[in-house]
Amino acid sequence: MTGPAILLLLAGLGAIAWVSARARALRLQTVARASGRRDAVHSLPGYHGWYVALWTLIPAAIFLAVWANVAPGLVTQSVLGDPAAQSLPADAFSRAAVLGEARAIATGQQAGAFNPLSQGLVEPYRAATTKYGVAGAVLALVLAFAGGAYAFTRVRPDFRARTRVERLVMATLLIASLLAIITTLGIVASLLWESFRFFSMVSPIDFLFGLKWSPQSAALGYGNDDAFGAVPLFWGTIFIGAIIAMVVAIPLGLMSAIYLTQYASPTVRKWMKPTLEMLAGVPTVVYGYFAALTIAPALRDFAAAVGIHGASSESALAAGLVMGVMIIPFVSSMADDSIAAVPQSMRDGSLAMGATTSETIKRVLIPAALPGVVGGVLLAVSRAIGETMIVVMAAGLAANLTVNPFASVTTVTTQIVQLLTGDQEFDSAKTLAAFALGLVLFVVTLLLNIVALRVVKKYREAYE
Amino acid sequence: MTATRNPTDWKSEAMRRRIGRRYAAERRFKLAGLFAVLLSAAFLAFLLITMMGNGLRGFTRTEIALKIDFPASPLLLDPNAITDEALNQANLPMVTGAVAKKALGADADALLAPTAWVSIRDAIRADPKILGRTETIDVPASTAIDLAAKSKGSPEAEAQVARLKQQGVLSTAFNGSFLTASDGTDPTQVGIWGAFKGSLLTMLVTLALSFPIGVATALYLEEYARKNWLTDIIEVSINNLAAVPSIIFGLLGLSIFLNFLSLPRSAALVGGMTLALMTMPVIVIAGRNAIKSVPPSIRDAALGIGASPVQVVFHHVLPLALPGILTGTIIGMARALGETAPLLMIGMRAFIATPPGGITDPATVLPVQIFLWSDEVSKGFVEKTSAAIIVLLAFLLAMNGLAIYLRNKFETRW
């Protein structure tokens, strides 16, 4: 029996269970009320319905989930026991290839066989698949009936169906919230695991402090010793994300926030704030394309015109400028919040002393809001160094240790994409290096976020 | 003895100059602020206008009017029995080439797109009677001609365009196949439908996973959880996940979903699962704010007339908080729709020429398609890339507009 059909059948059984249990509970309620005991039935009929339906569905669903993982192994066992499997090659690899082909033909994914051996296995495969499919379906239905019947016998006036159902709801909510922890653990575990494998091949010291990055030469067998020095990548990341992008984003973001909170009329603010926020909503691939197609060639021509040598069409400046523009809304909304959090009395006091608005802003509001602004800038840096598409499309691949903004540099995220989108063998240092880079990126952004949140939090408490 | 100070002479020259300086600084500062706002907005406008300028041309294509004398052509077709099979056997691509050579000259192969015969097939299918007469059919021009006609081609193609213009056979038409075709190798025949369908399927998986999980988490943390180490860890993880770079989620998807669970590569299923992990924290944070803004008096009233805590939440709090949760969900989905990097990690950058049929089929999504086209050497892909960007931006704008509309419509003040 096919998967969707059995699921549909189970859903039908669940619905029947719900309806019949609810009907029974309703009858009990009517009987109890007729005899004048209004509170004789503990739970509403709907809860009895849910209780029975859940008992019908959940054991069967759990069984099906387990079965879906166990059945393929059983099917393979059964096929291998078939007389036609006697002629299979002895080594595990070609055996698996033949079995895979037979499976593909049996499930209709593949029309004909390349290997004549697999053709003979198709029929045993189909037979075994059908056998275990039917067995699984029958067992699931039996479980559904058994669960439903057991629950149905418990539909009595004094049975606390609501408590049971609500306990399940609470458990579901708790499990859902645990998923965030599981995801975090998954990230940390997968990064650590692959990074350990990488560091068993390449020394962490060489990785963190080496000055030469050329994983391609390592892959070609020229030795791993000095090919995985990540310092040029760290420098490129900092140069683009923390220097060039911030030179654009901090003044523009901060001044925008000041103008929109202190000077602009409500109408201007109403229109300009969402407009600036649109900058954060544009997908990064669009920024990357814009940087690579429009900004980078323009910058190269400009550099050539003013006589700067070594200008590349993939420059740190193009990627940094565009990234800075993308970051403006982050800086400005954080600055906006922290300026708004400065008590009005401080502003009024300064103005009453005769200071102009700009003097008030520069000498009172900004110093008071500074921790919040710094926190916002740190969050923006963390965002900028984790940004991928702009640098992949506009910053280039050459691992240069340069301070020339017109030269091509590469970043951590660019290299992760480069290392993982070619041919993938998960035993080579080249592929695993991506996870080591990912680990560094994760740790650095995590630290930046923690520091930023600390700074913001500490400041928030100051005026309360 | 106390130091006496003369009263300030506000009218003195020095004082007046000083105040003038301060006011000038004030004006400069205000102008700098205005300048920052306008510069940021100008950048956005520049970006959008550049994309529009490049991209709107991608929705049109240059067509060449091809005059075909069907009875005289080497086309072996019975007008009364036009079936798909007969059309396939008629070898239309070759016939089209021969006819074009007769009508346009020896360089006709360079003038017409490789898919020009499709237009002729569709014309015959629409009206088999044209097989009995001479008919003029608009067929798509080749990439070189298309570019030259839109005024940026090579000198050779420019000359051909000038000649065709003289013959009066060039025209510009809406490129319907851009919306219905999938990825291809020739820029005249590519379209976004495959990538769009991939995006839809991926979003479907993302929504189906992240919405229930996100809402459940928000409800648990806001309504039921006691303050202890477990909830502290949950909260820290959620805030942390919201700030993790997206490419890290790609690494997670690669090593857990693909290598450990061996789910299908390049599939919308895995893409959706990866994006769901990214979107969930956004929904949780928005959901908690929405739930927090439901006044406690509503909970107290429900509890007061005997509702259980679960009933209070599902009958009263959740319905009131739902508009806020939906707004957050739409914003999270819009972010997921524009996300590229994690999907590159799980192999959604493959060349996919047929739209995916289900969530386990190999698929690509719009942003990745844009990324792939941006790497193409052929010049014709520039306008296709920008056109795809316009479609993506239009969808994002629509989603964000919907979020703002929902927020305004359901905004409640208690």
Tab-separated table of N, CA and C in Angstrom, chain A residues 256-327:
chain	number	residue	atom	x	y	z
A	256	SER	N	21.232	60.041	9.457
A	256	SER	CA	19.833	59.825	9.064
A	256	SER	C	18.959	59.717	10.297
A	257	ALA	N	19.425	58.939	11.282
A	257	ALA	CA	18.626	58.766	12.493
A	257	ALA	C	18.442	60.105	13.197
A	258	ILE	N	19.538	60.910	13.277
A	258	ILE	CA	19.439	62.205	13.949
A	258	ILE	C	18.465	63.111	13.206
A	259	TYR	N	18.597	63.148	11.884
A	259	TYR	CA	17.712	64.044	11.136
A	259	TYR	C	16.260	63.612	11.290
A	260	LEU	N	16.014	62.301	11.175
A	260	LEU	CA	14.632	61.833	11.197
A	260	LEU	C	14.017	61.954	12.591
A	261	THR	N	14.834	61.853	13.661
A	261	THR	CA	14.232	61.964	14.988
A	261	THR	C	14.170	63.408	15.473
A	262	GLN	N	15.152	64.245	15.097
A	262	GLN	CA	15.246	65.566	15.708
A	262	GLN	C	14.762	66.703	14.807
A	263	TYR	N	14.928	66.569	13.521
A	263	TYR	CA	14.635	67.700	12.643
A	263	TYR	C	13.403	67.492	11.757
A	264	ALA	N	13.239	66.261	11.243
A	264	ALA	CA	12.246	66.062	10.179
A	264	ALA	C	10.830	66.275	10.688
A	265	SER	N	9.984	66.785	9.805
A	265	SER	CA	8.566	66.908	10.144
A	265	SER	C	7.962	65.502	10.154
A	266	PRO	N	6.841	65.337	10.878
A	266	PRO	CA	6.251	63.994	10.975
A	266	PRO	C	5.965	63.381	9.602
A	267	THR	N	5.569	64.185	8.630
A	267	THR	CA	5.267	63.633	7.302
A	267	THR	C	6.532	63.069	6.667
A	268	VAL	N	7.618	63.861	6.724
A	268	VAL	CA	8.875	63.397	6.135
A	268	VAL	C	9.314	62.109	6.820
A	269	ARG	N	9.210	62.102	8.148
A	269	ARG	CA	9.615	60.920	8.901
A	269	ARG	C	8.765	59.726	8.512
A	270	LYS	N	7.472	59.949	8.352
A	270	LYS	CA	6.558	58.858	8.032
A	270	LYS	C	6.938	58.213	6.702
A	271	TRP	N	7.421	59.024	5.767
A	271	TRP	CA	7.744	58.465	4.452
A	271	TRP	C	9.181	57.994	4.342
A	272	MET	N	10.098	58.721	4.977
A	272	MET	CA	11.511	58.384	4.770
A	272	MET	C	11.946	57.162	5.571
A	273	LYS	N	11.363	56.962	6.753
A	273	LYS	CA	11.796	55.827	7.570
A	273	LYS	C	11.523	54.494	6.866
A	274	PRO	N	10.292	54.246	6.367
A	274	PRO	CA	10.104	53.003	5.613
A	274	PRO	C	10.966	52.924	4.361
A	275	THR	N	11.202	54.102	3.727
A	275	THR	CA	12.038	54.069	2.525
A	275	THR	C	13.433	53.570	2.860
A	276	LEU	N	14.003	54.103	3.949
A	276	LEU	CA	15.327	53.641	4.339
A	276	LEU	C	15.287	52.172	4.750
A	277	GLU	N	14.182	51.769	5.393
A	277	GLU	CA	14.108	50.372	5.815
A	277	GLU	C	14.034	49.428	4.625
A	278	MET	N	13.545	49.947	3.491
A	278	MET	CA	13.535	49.111	2.283
A	278	MET	C	14.936	48.658	1.915
A	279	LEU	N	15.937	49.483	2.255
A	279	LEU	CA	17.321	49.105	1.942
A	279	LEU	C	17.697	47.785	2.601
A	280	ALA	N	17.119	47.522	3.764
A	280	ALA	CA	17.436	46.275	4.449
A	280	ALA	C	16.629	45.115	3.891
A	281	GLY	N	15.539	45.422	3.168
A	281	GLY	CA	14.690	44.353	2.663
A	281	GLY	C	15.091	43.851	1.289
A	282	VAL	N	15.939	44.601	0.604
A	282	VAL	CA	16.375	44.158	-0.725
A	282	VAL	C	17.246	42.915	-0.551
A	283	PRO	N	16.964	41.842	-1.317
A	283	PRO	CA	17.766	40.629	-1.158
A	283	PRO	C	19.236	40.908	-1.458
A	284	THR	N	20.123	40.208	-0.724
A	284	THR	CA	21.544	40.500	-0.874
A	284	THR	C	22.059	40.111	-2.255
A	285	VAL	N	21.385	39.162	-2.894
A	285	VAL	CA	21.846	38.770	-4.226
A	285	VAL	C	21.643	39.935	-5.205
A	286	VAL	N	20.625	40.752	-4.948
A	286	VAL	CA	20.394	41.915	-5.797
A	286	VAL	C	21.509	42.941	-5.584
A	287	TYR	N	21.868	43.162	-4.299
A	287	TYR	CA	22.994	44.064	-4.029
A	287	TYR	C	24.270	43.548	-4.685
A	288	GLY	N	24.477	42.235	-4.586
A	288	GLY	CA	25.677	41.665	-5.167
A	288	GLY	C	25.726	41.886	-6.670
A	289	TYR	N	24.599	41.663	-7.318
A	289	TYR	CA	24.546	41.855	-8.766
A	289	TYR	C	24.782	43.321	-9.120
A	290	PHE	N	24.170	44.194	-8.336
A	290	PHE	CA	24.331	45.635	-8.568
A	290	PHE	C	25.792	46.036	-8.379
A	291	ALA	N	26.415	45.509	-7.319
A	291	ALA	CA	27.816	45.844	-7.069
A	291	ALA	C	28.707	45.344	-8.197
A	292	ALA	N	28.440	44.112	-8.634
A	292	ALA	CA	29.316	43.530	-9.647
A	292	ALA	C	29.088	44.165	-11.011
A	293	LEU	N	27.829	44.514	-11.308
A	293	LEU	CA	27.504	44.970	-12.658
A	293	LEU	C	27.708	46.471	-12.824
A	294	THR	N	27.362	47.252	-11.809
A	294	THR	CA	27.362	48.703	-11.971
A	294	THR	C	28.497	49.377	-11.205
A	295	ILE	N	28.599	49.068	-9.894
A	295	ILE	CA	29.532	49.808	-9.047
A	295	ILE	C	30.983	49.436	-9.350
A	296	ALA	N	31.252	48.120	-9.426
A	296	ALA	CA	32.650	47.696	-9.581
A	296	ALA	C	33.280	48.222	-10.876
A	297	PRO	N	32.625	48.105	-12.050
A	297	PRO	CA	33.240	48.658	-13.268
A	297	PRO	C	33.433	50.165	-13.178
A	298	ALA	N	32.458	50.852	-12.567
A	298	ALA	CA	32.577	52.314	-12.440
A	298	ALA	C	33.794	52.667	-11.584
A	299	LEU	N	33.988	51.931	-10.470
A	299	LEU	CA	35.131	52.197	-9.598
A	299	LEU	C	36.446	51.895	-10.301
A	300	ARG	N	36.464	50.810	-11.104
A	300	ARG	CA	37.687	50.465	-11.810
A	300	ARG	C	38.037	51.571	-12.797
A	301	ASP	N	37.034	52.051	-13.534
A	301	ASP	CA	37.292	53.121	-14.498
A	301	ASP	C	37.759	54.381	-13.791
A	302	PHE	N	37.132	54.652	-12.620
A	302	PHE	CA	37.522	55.834	-11.856
A	302	PHE	C	38.980	55.710	-11.414
A	303	ALA	N	39.347	54.517	-10.897
A	303	ALA	CA	40.715	54.309	-10.430
A	303	ALA	C	41.697	54.444	-11.580
A	304	ALA	N	41.326	53.901	-12.736
A	304	ALA	CA	42.211	54.011	-13.892
A	304	ALA	C	42.347	55.468	-14.303
A	305	ALA	N	41.258	56.214	-14.218
A	305	ALA	CA	41.283	57.606	-14.653
A	305	ALA	C	42.167	58.465	-13.749
A	306	VAL	N	42.163	58.187	-12.428
A	306	VAL	CA	43.010	58.980	-11.545
A	306	VAL	C	44.388	58.355	-11.368
A	307	GLY	N	44.654	57.276	-12.092
A	307	GLY	CA	46.004	56.740	-12.136
A	307	GLY	C	46.374	55.838	-10.986
A	308	ILE	N	45.394	55.088	-10.429
A	308	ILE	CA	45.740	54.120	-9.383
A	308	ILE	C	46.025	52.782	-10.051
A	309	HIS	N	47.156	52.212	-9.725
A	309	HIS	CA	47.511	50.942	-10.341
A	309	HIS	C	46.894	49.797	-9.573
A	310	GLY	N	46.773	48.690	-10.257
A	310	GLY	CA	46.274	47.481	-9.607
A	310	GLY	C	44.780	47.506	-9.337
A	311	ALA	N	44.050	48.383	-10.036
A	311	ALA	CA	42.601	48.402	-9.827
A	311	ALA	C	41.994	47.181	-10.493
A	312	SER	N	41.170	46.475	-9.723
A	312	SER	CA	40.568	45.260	-10.246
A	312	SER	C	39.076	45.504	-10.471
A	313	SER	N	38.482	44.712	-11.377
A	313	SER	CA	37.044	44.871	-11.580
A	313	SER	C	36.281	44.217	-10.430
A	314	GLU	N	36.987	43.461	-9.597
A	314	GLU	CA	36.354	42.943	-8.378
A	314	GLU	C	37.108	43.567	-7.222
A	315	SER	N	36.546	44.604	-6.646
A	315	SER	CA	37.332	45.321	-5.656
A	315	SER	C	36.687	45.277	-4.285
A	316	ALA	N	37.528	45.414	-3.270
A	316	ALA	CA	37.040	45.478	-1.900
A	316	ALA	C	36.105	46.672	-1.733
A	317	LEU	N	36.426	47.759	-2.440
A	317	LEU	CA	35.651	48.979	-2.281
A	317	LEU	C	34.218	48.805	-2.787
A	318	ALA	N	34.076	48.160	-3.956
A	318	ALA	CA	32.727	47.976	-4.510
A	318	ALA	C	31.871	47.177	-3.531
A	319	ALA	N	32.422	46.036	-3.064
A	319	ALA	CA	31.654	45.207	-2.137
A	319	ALA	C	31.378	45.960	-0.840
A	320	GLY	N	32.401	46.671	-0.315
A	320	GLY	CA	32.245	47.373	0.952
A	320	GLY	C	31.234	48.505	0.878
A	321	LEU	N	31.300	49.270	-0.208
A	321	LEU	CA	30.359	50.389	-0.365
A	321	LEU	C	28.920	49.894	-0.372
A	322	VAL	N	28.671	48.876	-1.203
A	322	VAL	CA	27.297	48.390	-1.327
A	322	VAL	C	26.845	47.760	-0.020
A	323	MET	N	27.779	47.046	0.636
A	323	MET	CA	27.402	46.453	1.918
A	323	MET	C	27.099	47.531	2.949
A	324	GLY	N	27.879	48.612	2.904
A	324	GLY	CA	27.628	49.720	3.815
A	324	GLY	C	26.226	50.284	3.631
A	325	VAL	N	25.815	50.404	2.376
A	325	VAL	CA	24.465	50.915	2.110
A	325	VAL	C	23.422	49.964	2.663
A	326	MET	N	23.681	48.653	2.506
A	326	MET	CA	22.733	47.668	3.014
A	326	MET	C	22.598	47.781	4.534
A	327	ILE	N	23.705	48.163	5.213
A	327	ILE	CA	23.733	48.176	6.679
A	327	ILE	C	23.103	49.458	7.247
